[in-house]
Short mmCIF file of C-alpha atoms in Angstrom, two decimals:
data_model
loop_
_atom_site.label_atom_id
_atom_site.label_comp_id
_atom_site.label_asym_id
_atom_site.label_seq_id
_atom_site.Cartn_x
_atom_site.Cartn_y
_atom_site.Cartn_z
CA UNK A 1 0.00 0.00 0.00
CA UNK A 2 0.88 3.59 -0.49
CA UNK A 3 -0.13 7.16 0.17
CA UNK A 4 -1.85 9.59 -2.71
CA UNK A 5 -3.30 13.32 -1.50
CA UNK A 6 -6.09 14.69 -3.83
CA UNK A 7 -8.02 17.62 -3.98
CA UNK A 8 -11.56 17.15 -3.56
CA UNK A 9 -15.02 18.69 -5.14
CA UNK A 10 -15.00 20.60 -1.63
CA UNK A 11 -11.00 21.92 -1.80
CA UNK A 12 -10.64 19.54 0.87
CA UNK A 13 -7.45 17.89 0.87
CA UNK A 14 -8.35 14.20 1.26
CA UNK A 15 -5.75 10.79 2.07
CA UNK A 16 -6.10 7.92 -0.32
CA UNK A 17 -4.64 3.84 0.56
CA UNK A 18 -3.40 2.19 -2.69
CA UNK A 19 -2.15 -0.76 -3.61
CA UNK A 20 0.81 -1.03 -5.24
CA UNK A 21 -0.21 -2.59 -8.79
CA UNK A 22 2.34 -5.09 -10.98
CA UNK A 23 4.80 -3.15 -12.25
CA UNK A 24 5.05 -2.69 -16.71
CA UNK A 25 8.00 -3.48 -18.64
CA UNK A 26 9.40 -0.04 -18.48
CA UNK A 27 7.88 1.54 -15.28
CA UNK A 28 9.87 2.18 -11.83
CA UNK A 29 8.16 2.48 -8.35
CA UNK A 30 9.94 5.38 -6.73
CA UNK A 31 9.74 6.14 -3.10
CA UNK A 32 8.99 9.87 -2.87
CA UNK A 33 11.32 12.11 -0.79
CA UNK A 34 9.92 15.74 -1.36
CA UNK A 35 7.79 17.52 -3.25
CA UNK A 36 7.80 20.75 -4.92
CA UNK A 37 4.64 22.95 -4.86
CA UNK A 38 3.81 25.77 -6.94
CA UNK A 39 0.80 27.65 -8.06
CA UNK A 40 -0.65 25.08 -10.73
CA UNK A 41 -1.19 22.65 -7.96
CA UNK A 42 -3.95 25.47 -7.14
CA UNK A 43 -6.21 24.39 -10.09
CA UNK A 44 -6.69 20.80 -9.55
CA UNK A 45 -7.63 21.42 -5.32
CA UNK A 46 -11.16 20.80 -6.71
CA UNK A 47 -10.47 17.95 -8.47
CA UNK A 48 -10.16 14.41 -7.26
CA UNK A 49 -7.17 14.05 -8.77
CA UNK A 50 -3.52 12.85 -7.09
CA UNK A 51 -1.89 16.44 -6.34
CA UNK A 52 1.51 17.01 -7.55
CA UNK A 53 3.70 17.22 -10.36
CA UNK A 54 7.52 17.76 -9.07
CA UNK A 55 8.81 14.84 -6.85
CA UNK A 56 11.66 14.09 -5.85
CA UNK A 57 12.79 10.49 -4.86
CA UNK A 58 15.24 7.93 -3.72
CA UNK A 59 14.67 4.56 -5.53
CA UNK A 60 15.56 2.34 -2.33
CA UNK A 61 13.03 0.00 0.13
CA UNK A 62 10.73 1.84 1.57
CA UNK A 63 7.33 1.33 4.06
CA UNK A 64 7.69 -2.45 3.56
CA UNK A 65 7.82 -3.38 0.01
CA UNK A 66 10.28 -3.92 -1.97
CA UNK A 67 11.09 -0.81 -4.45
CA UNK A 68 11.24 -2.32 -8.14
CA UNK A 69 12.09 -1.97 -11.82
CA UNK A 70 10.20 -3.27 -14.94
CA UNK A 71 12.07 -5.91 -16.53
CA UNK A 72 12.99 -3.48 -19.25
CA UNK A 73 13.95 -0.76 -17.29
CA UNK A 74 17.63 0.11 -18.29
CA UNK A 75 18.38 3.90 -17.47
CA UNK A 76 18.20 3.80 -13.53
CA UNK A 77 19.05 1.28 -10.70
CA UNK A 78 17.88 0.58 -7.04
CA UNK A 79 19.61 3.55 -5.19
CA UNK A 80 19.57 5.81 -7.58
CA UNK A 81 18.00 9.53 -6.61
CA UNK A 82 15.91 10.70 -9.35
CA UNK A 83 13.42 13.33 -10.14
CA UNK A 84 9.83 13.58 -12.11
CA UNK A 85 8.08 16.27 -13.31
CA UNK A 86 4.57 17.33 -14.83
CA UNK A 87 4.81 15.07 -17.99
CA UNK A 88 4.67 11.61 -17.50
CA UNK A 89 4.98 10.24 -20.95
CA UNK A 90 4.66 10.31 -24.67
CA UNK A 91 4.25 8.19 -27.96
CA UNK A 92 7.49 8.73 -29.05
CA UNK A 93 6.85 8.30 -32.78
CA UNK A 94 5.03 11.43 -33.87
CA UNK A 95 6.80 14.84 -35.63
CA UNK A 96 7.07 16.58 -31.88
CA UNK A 97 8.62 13.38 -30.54
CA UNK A 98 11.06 12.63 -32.59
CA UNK A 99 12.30 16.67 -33.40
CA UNK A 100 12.51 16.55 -29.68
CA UNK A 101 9.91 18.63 -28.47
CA UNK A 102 8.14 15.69 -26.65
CA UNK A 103 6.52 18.27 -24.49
CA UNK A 104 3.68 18.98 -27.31
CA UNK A 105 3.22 15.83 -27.79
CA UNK A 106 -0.89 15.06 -29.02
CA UNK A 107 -0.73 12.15 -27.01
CA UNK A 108 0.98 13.65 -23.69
CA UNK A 109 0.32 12.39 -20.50
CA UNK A 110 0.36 15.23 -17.86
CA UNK A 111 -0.28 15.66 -13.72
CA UNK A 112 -3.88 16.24 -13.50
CA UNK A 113 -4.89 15.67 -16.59
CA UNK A 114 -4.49 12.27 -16.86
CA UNK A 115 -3.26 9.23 -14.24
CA UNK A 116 -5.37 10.78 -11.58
CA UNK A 117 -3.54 8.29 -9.16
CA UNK A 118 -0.34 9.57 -9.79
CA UNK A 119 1.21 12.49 -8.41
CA UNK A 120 4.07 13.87 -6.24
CA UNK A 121 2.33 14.79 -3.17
CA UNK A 122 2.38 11.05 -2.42
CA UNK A 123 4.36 8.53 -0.34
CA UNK A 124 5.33 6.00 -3.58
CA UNK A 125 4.78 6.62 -7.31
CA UNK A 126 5.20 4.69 -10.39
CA UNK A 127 6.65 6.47 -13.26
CA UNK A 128 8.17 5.42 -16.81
CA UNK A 129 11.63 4.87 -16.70
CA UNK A 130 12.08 7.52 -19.77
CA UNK A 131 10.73 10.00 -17.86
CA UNK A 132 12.88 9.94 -14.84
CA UNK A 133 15.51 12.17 -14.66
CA UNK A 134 18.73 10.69 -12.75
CA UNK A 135 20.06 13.42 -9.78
CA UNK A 136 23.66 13.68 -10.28
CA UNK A 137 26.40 14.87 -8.03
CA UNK A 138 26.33 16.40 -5.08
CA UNK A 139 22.58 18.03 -5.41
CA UNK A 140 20.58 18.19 -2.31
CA UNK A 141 17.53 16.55 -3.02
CA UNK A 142 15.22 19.24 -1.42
CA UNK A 143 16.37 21.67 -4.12
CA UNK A 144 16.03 18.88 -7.19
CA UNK A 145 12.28 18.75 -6.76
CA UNK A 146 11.48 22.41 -7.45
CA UNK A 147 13.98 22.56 -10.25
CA UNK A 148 12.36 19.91 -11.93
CA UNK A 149 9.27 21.80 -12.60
CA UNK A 150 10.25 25.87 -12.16
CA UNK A 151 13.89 25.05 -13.18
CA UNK A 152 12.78 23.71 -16.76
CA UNK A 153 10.17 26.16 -16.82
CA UNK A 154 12.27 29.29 -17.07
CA UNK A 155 15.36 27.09 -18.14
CA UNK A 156 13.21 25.64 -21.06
CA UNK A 157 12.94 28.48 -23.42
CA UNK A 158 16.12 29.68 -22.77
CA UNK A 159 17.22 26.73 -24.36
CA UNK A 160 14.98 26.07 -27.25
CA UNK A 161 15.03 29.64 -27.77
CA UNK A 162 18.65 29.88 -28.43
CA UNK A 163 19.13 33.18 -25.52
CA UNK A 164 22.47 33.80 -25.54
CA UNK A 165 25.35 35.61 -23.51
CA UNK A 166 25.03 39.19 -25.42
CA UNK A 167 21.22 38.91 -25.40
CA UNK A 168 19.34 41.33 -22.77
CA UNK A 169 16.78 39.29 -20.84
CA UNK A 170 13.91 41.20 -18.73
CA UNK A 171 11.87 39.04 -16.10
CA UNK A 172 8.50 40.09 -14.95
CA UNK A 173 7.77 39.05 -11.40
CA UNK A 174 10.51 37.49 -9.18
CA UNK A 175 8.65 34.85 -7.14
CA UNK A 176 9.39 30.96 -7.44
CA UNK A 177 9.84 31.12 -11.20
CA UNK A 178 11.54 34.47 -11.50
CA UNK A 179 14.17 34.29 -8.43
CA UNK A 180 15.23 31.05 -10.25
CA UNK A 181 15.34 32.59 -14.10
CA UNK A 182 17.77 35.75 -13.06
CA UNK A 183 19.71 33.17 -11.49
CA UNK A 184 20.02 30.94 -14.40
CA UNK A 185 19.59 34.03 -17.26
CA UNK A 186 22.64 35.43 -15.18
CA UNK A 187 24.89 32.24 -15.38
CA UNK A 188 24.25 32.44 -19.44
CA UNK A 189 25.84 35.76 -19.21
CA UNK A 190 22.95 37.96 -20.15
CA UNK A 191 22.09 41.25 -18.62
CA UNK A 192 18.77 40.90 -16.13
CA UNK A 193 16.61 43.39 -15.97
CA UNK A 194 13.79 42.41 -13.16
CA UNK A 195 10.67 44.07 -13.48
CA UNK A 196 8.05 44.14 -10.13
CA UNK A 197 5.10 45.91 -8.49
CA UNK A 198 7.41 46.89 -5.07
CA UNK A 199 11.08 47.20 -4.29
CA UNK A 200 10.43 44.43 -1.48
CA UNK A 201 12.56 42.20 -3.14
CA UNK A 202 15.18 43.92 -5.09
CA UNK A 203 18.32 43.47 -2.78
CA UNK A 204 17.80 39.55 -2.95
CA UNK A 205 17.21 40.00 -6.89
CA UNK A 206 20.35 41.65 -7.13
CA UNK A 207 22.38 39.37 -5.45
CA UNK A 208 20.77 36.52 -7.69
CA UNK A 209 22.44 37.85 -10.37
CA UNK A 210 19.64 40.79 -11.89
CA UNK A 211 21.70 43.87 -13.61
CA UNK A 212 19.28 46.85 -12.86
CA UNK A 213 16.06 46.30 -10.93
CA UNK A 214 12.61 48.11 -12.19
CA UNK A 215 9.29 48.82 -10.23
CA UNK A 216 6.58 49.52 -12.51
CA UNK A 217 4.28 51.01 -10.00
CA UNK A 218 6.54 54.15 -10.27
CA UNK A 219 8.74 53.55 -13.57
CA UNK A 220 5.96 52.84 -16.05
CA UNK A 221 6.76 56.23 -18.15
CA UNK A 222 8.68 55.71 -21.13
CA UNK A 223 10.40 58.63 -20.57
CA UNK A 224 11.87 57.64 -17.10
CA UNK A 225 14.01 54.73 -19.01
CA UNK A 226 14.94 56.31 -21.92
CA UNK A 227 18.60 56.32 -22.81
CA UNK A 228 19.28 54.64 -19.43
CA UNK A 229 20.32 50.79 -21.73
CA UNK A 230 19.48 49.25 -24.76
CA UNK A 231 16.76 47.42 -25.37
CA UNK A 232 15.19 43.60 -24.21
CA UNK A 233 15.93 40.40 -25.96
CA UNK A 234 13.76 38.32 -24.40
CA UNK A 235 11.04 39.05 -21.74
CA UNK A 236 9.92 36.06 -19.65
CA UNK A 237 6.50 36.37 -18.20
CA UNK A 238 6.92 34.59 -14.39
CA UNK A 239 4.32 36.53 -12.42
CA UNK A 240 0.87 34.60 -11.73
CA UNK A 241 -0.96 38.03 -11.51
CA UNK A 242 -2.20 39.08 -14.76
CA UNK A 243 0.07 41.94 -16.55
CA UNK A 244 -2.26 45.24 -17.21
CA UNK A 245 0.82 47.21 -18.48
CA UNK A 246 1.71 45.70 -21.88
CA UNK A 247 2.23 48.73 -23.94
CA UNK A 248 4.51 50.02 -21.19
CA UNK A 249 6.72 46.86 -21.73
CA UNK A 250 6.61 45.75 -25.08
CA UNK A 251 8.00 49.31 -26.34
CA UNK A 252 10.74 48.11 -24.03
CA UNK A 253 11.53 45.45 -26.70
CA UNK A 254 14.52 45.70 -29.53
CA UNK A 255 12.46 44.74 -33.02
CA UNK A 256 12.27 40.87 -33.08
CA UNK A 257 12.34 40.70 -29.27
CA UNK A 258 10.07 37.39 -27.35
CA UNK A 259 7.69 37.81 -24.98
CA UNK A 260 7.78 34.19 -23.45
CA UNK A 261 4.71 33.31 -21.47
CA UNK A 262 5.22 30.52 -18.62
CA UNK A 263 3.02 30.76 -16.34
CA UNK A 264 -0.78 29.13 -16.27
CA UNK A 265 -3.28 31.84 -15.73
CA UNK A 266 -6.39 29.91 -16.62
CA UNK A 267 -9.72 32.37 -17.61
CA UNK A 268 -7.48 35.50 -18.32
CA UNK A 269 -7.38 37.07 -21.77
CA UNK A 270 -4.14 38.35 -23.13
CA UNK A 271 -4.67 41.63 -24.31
CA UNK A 272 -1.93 43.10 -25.86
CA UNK A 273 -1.06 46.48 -28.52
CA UNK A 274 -1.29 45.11 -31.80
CA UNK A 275 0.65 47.30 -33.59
CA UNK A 276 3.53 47.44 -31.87
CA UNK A 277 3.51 43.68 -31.82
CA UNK A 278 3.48 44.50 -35.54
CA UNK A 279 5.67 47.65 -35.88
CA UNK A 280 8.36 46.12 -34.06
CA UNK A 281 8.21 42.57 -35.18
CA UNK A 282 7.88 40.96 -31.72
CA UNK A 283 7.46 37.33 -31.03
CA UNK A 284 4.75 36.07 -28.34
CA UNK A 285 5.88 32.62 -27.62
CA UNK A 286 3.65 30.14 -25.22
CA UNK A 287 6.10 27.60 -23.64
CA UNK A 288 5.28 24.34 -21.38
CA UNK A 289 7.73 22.94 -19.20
CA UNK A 290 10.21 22.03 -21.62
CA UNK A 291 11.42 19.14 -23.53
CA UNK A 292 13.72 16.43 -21.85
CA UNK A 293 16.48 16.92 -23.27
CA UNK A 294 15.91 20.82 -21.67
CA UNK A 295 15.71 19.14 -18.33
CA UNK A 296 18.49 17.43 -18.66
CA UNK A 297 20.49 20.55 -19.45
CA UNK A 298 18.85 22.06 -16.55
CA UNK A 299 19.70 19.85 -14.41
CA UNK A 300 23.47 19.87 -15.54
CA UNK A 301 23.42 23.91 -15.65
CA UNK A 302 22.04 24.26 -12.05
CA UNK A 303 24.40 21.91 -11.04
CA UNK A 304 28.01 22.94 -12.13
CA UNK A 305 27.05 27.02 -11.79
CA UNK A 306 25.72 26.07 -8.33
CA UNK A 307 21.89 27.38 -8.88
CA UNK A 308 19.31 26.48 -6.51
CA UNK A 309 16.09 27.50 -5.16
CA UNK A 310 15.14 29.16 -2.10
CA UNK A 311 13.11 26.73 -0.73
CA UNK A 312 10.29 26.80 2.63
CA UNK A 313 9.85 23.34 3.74
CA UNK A 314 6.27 21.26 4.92
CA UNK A 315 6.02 18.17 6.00
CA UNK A 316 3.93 16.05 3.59
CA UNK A 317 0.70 15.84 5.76
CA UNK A 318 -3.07 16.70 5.20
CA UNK A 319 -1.99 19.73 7.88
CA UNK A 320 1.22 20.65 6.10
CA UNK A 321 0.17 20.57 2.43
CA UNK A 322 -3.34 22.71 3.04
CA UNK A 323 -1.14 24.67 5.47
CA UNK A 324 1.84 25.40 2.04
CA UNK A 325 -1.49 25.90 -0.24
CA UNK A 326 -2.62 28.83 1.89
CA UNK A 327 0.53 30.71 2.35
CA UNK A 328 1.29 29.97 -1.64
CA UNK A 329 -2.23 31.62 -2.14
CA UNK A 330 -1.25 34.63 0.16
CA UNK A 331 1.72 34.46 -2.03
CA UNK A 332 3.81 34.48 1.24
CA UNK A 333 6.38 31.36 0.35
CA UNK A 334 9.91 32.97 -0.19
CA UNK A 335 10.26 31.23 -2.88
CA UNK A 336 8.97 27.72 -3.56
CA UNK A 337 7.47 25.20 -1.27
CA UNK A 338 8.23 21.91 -0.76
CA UNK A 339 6.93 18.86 1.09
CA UNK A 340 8.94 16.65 3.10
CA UNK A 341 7.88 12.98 3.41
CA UNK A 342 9.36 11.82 6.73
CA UNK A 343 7.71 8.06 5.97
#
């Protein structure tokens, strides 16, 4: 038997006994460690759904039974610490598959959507081999879980992207995803230019690795920056609170610059200037996760430049998980939230 938390109809977080089933030729029972937790975990609370999409784990024996491997599982062995993220498989034979962008997949299997019994806010888990990803080197495993999911996020389109060392990256909102994209953006070599509501967090911003530091509450006239720097590359969208000042930062674009959206804001319109999306020739790119191949990287990156998250830690109970969900909604968690699974 194991341990799954799921939302509920009510919001309630409920407890749910399972029984560990035979394991497939290429599937892996993992023993969960920690868990990350981050806003999209928000949107399936009402859902009877396993909760969860960023564990972290130690493949070892654990509460009993004996952790296995499929007999085709060739990748990862018993004592291996690994990682899984939102995405729990794909077909591996269509166009997005095999140009490796497995993350659009059509036939995708993702936290929430689908597997409803499978999730990282859980004691056990069983997960395909192929989409494990091995924790090398010297890593503590409360940091691997967040960067599993927030790490590829902002990591992701760097990558795929092609953002580069002379490019000029601007971040909007430096919470869980943004304290962790100045910090890798930074490592690249780029120029960071973090853009919030308050000053609150701008000394901790700079020391991440963020060049200049602007609050739009007070700097939103065009005037105020002008001739101060060049222009943005790139601008990642990190905030969950929806942006109501996109003329004032898209004319902060060079022509051909990205706006890369990566956060889940579910019933809010974009609504953006259409001609100087035009005039300018700027780029509006959606962006899930990323690819594994991106993860991978990632996971290299964070580890040889030393990046990790700033982490707040829960224990892994019906108490600590509702109690994580609350101060996440308060948007109190400096700066992602993890479970700890003492079992």
């Amino acid at each position: 038997m194991y341990t799954v938390f799921k939302g509920s109809y009510t919001g309630v977080i409920i407890k749910e006994e399972l029984t560990i089933p035979e394991l497939q030729q290429d599937e892996v029972l993992v023993k969960i460690t920690h868990s990350g937790l981050c806003a999209t975990d928000e949107l399936f609370r009402n859902d009877p759904v396993a909760l969860g999409h960023e564990g972290n784990t130690k493949i070892s024996i654990g509460a009993g039974h004996a952790i296995a491997l499929g007999p085709d599982v060739r990748t990862v062995e018993i004592g291996d610490a690994v990682a899984f993220g939102l995405q729990h498989s794909s077909c591996g034979s269509c166009a997005q598959c095999l140009s490796g962008n497995d993350n659009y997949c059509p036939l995708r299997r993702l936290q929430g959507f689908d597997d409803p019994d499978l999730g990282s806010f859980s004691t056990h888990a069983i997960v395909k081999a192929s989409f494990l990803f091995r924790i090398e080197g010297p890593m503590d495993l409360r940091h691997a879980a967040p960067l599993i999911c927030a790490g590829a996020t902002v990591f992701g389109p760097m990558c795929v992207y092609d953002v580069r060392p002379e490019h000029r990256v601007g971040i909007i909102g430096f919470g869980g995803l943004g304290h962790l994209a100045v910090q890798f953006a930074a490592k690249v070599g780029c120029e960071v230019v973090v853009f919030s509501r308050t000053d609150a967090k701008k000394k901790e911003a700079m020391e991440m690795g963020a060049t200049e530091f602007v609050v739009t509450q007070i700097e939103r006239s065009l005037e105020i920056l002008e001739g101060r720097k060049r222009g943005i590359d790139h601008l990642f969208l990190t905030s969950s609170v929806l942006v109501d000042d996109w003329d004032f930062l898209l004319n902060l674009l060079n022509p051909g610059g990205a706006v890369h959206l990566l956060t889940a804001s579910p019933g809010s319109d974009l609504v953006m200037p259409y001609t100087t999306i035009v005039r300018q020739g700027l780029k509006i790119q959606g962006s899930l996760i990323a690819p594994r191949h991106a993860v991978r990287k990632m996971l290299d990156f964070a580890l040889w430049h030393s990046i990790r998250p700033v982490v707040q830690e829960w224990p892994m109970t019906i108490e600590g998980i509702t109690e994580a969900m609350e101060t996440l909604k308060l948007g109190k968690v400096r700066y992602r939230a993890v479970l700890v699974n003492d079992t």
